[in-house]
Amino acid sequence: MSKKLFYKMLAVLMLASFVLTACGSPAPAATEAPAKKVWTYADMTIGFLQTGSEGGWRAANTASFKESAEQLGINLKFYDSQNDLAKQVAGFQQFIADPEVDVIAISPLEAAGWEQVLKDAKAAGKPVILSDRRIDGNEDLYVTFVGADFVEEGRKAGTEMCKLLEGSASKNVWELVGNVGSSPAIDRGKGFRETAEKCGIVITNSQTGNWSIVEGKQVTEAWLKESKDVQGIFGQNDEMAFGAIEALKEAGLVPAVDVKIISVDATAGAFQAMLDGTLNITVECNPLIAPQVYEAALAALNGETLPKWIPSIEGVFYGDDPNLKEIAAGRKY
Ligand code: AHR
């Protein structure tokens, strides 16, 4: 076979394999990135750590989580921390270890001490949403906080107490505080002092009533045994204010008249007390925030970036409002 013919045939072969590669045989398949999962509520299992069941506000908040989970078709794992911090931390670790749980939401009993478990959740790839109460610490360790500006709630209460005590010779106010170390207790106290002290209000007693009617009453009774020189009571929630109202009545003082009373939450019980004329004002703290928490959880799973705070919408309600009855009738909690 002549050299010429050999090189011609070689050229033809090389041309043929080039054409085949370019057009014919399937090139080895490139490793396509698997399609990015788009989460839906039906896919999502959320582990929610509730504080406990300390009153009307908390009951409305829990119902908001359970009812809207059902409506949205979300698998909700609800953990009742029974107002015990150690139980709440243990529940958090349980959800980190639980393979079914995709995202964790928590209403922290106290503001401090969450750094380590938040780091563990991050290491486990589980987004964390703070619900209702904020924590002290690095906000990079959680996705967002859905809830109220408790400082602003306190400021509102202080401003309203100034108006109620306008012209009063002395402005001694007693404060019933929420559970020690919790963000609402810390922040409402701070906000109240910020505005109340501007009009000369003096906080002559301040103690925790642990958000409860019973303790609110006991603490107020103890103060009344020492002195009746009080012109106002600031209950950091409705229940503690209800306890103070009972104590004042039993001490022969007229609540909302002899002693002005302002609470926070605006639950149905507060509207009834205002209609009864025993409570002057209630500053709203909205418990119906579960849909916003679920929305944030889903967005987090789908890799969306969220603002670090998603505020809840709140108002102030007055016992002397001519439309109080209608307003009360239209309330959801
Ligand atoms: O975190 C919100 C507070 O918790 C409410 O004001 C109080 O009623 C509840 O216990």
mmCIF file of C-alpha atoms in Angstrom, residues 108-112 130-137 142 145-159 175-197 203 206 211 234-237 264 283 285 309 314:
data_model
loop_
_atom_site.group_PDB
_atom_site.id
_atom_site.type_symbol
_atom_site.label_atom_id
_atom_site.label_comp_id
_atom_site.label_asym_id
_atom_site.label_seq_id
_atom_site.Cartn_x
_atom_site.Cartn_y
_atom_site.Cartn_z
ATOM 1 C CA PRO A 108 -37.465 32.281 74.568
ATOM 2 C CA LEU A 109 -38.334 32.219 78.264
ATOM 3 C CA GLU A 110 -35.289 34.349 79.010
ATOM 4 C CA ALA A 111 -33.160 36.626 76.796
ATOM 5 C CA ALA A 112 -29.722 35.348 77.798
ATOM 6 C CA LEU A 130 -37.474 33.864 67.201
ATOM 7 C CA SER A 131 -41.179 34.266 67.918
ATOM 8 C CA ASP A 132 -42.659 36.918 70.252
ATOM 9 C CA ARG A 133 -39.535 37.435 72.374
ATOM 10 C CA ARG A 134 -36.027 38.496 71.387
ATOM 11 C CA ILE A 135 -32.746 37.203 72.794
ATOM 12 C CA ASP A 136 -29.453 38.873 73.717
ATOM 13 C CA GLY A 137 -26.751 37.703 71.367
ATOM 14 C CA TYR A 142 -30.979 33.222 63.919
ATOM 15 C CA PHE A 145 -37.336 37.862 65.106
ATOM 16 C CA VAL A 146 -41.108 38.069 64.612
ATOM 17 C CA GLY A 147 -42.651 40.109 67.363
ATOM 18 C CA ALA A 148 -43.319 43.337 69.171
ATOM 19 C CA ASP A 149 -41.185 46.292 70.172
ATOM 20 C CA PHE A 150 -41.524 45.772 73.920
ATOM 21 C CA VAL A 151 -39.611 48.971 74.705
ATOM 22 C CA GLU A 152 -42.156 50.904 72.665
ATOM 23 C CA GLU A 153 -45.008 49.170 74.517
ATOM 24 C CA GLY A 154 -43.445 50.356 77.768
ATOM 25 C CA ARG A 155 -43.031 53.896 76.398
ATOM 26 C CA LYS A 156 -46.701 53.976 75.392
ATOM 27 C CA ALA A 157 -47.743 52.868 78.895
ATOM 28 C CA GLY A 158 -45.498 55.538 80.474
ATOM 29 C CA THR A 159 -46.890 58.286 78.253
ATOM 30 C CA GLU A 175 -44.745 48.183 88.664
ATOM 31 C CA LEU A 176 -45.707 44.491 88.331
ATOM 32 C CA VAL A 177 -42.962 42.914 86.273
ATOM 33 C CA GLY A 178 -43.003 39.803 84.047
ATOM 34 C CA ASN A 179 -40.710 36.810 84.563
ATOM 35 C CA VAL A 180 -37.221 37.959 85.453
ATOM 36 C CA GLY A 181 -34.754 37.879 82.591
ATOM 37 C CA SER A 182 -37.365 37.793 79.826
ATOM 38 C CA SER A 183 -37.151 40.388 77.055
ATOM 39 C CA PRO A 184 -40.707 41.742 77.617
ATOM 40 C CA ALA A 185 -39.974 42.257 81.323
ATOM 41 C CA ILE A 186 -36.631 43.974 80.647
ATOM 42 C CA ASP A 187 -37.794 46.088 77.698
ATOM 43 C CA ARG A 188 -41.247 47.180 78.945
ATOM 44 C CA GLY A 189 -39.638 48.323 82.195
ATOM 45 C CA LYS A 190 -37.024 50.280 80.262
ATOM 46 C CA GLY A 191 -39.562 51.918 77.933
ATOM 47 C CA PHE A 192 -41.952 52.783 80.778
ATOM 48 C CA ARG A 193 -39.199 54.550 82.760
ATOM 49 C CA GLU A 194 -38.073 56.444 79.662
ATOM 50 C CA THR A 195 -41.391 58.267 79.247
ATOM 51 C CA ALA A 196 -42.887 58.108 82.768
ATOM 52 C CA GLU A 197 -39.927 59.775 84.446
ATOM 53 C CA ILE A 203 -41.602 54.079 90.669
ATOM 54 C CA SER A 206 -41.274 47.126 91.348
ATOM 55 C CA TRP A 211 -47.352 37.217 84.504
ATOM 56 C CA PHE A 234 -48.296 49.504 85.718
ATOM 57 C CA GLY A 235 -48.997 45.816 85.081
ATOM 58 C CA GLN A 236 -46.586 44.498 82.465
ATOM 59 C CA ASN A 237 -49.414 42.173 81.397
ATOM 60 C CA VAL A 264 -50.111 45.402 78.457
ATOM 61 C CA VAL A 283 -51.439 48.561 75.482
ATOM 62 C CA CYS A 285 -49.216 43.061 72.345
ATOM 63 C CA TRP A 309 -36.945 41.940 62.707
ATOM 64 C CA GLU A 314 -50.235 46.917 67.783
#
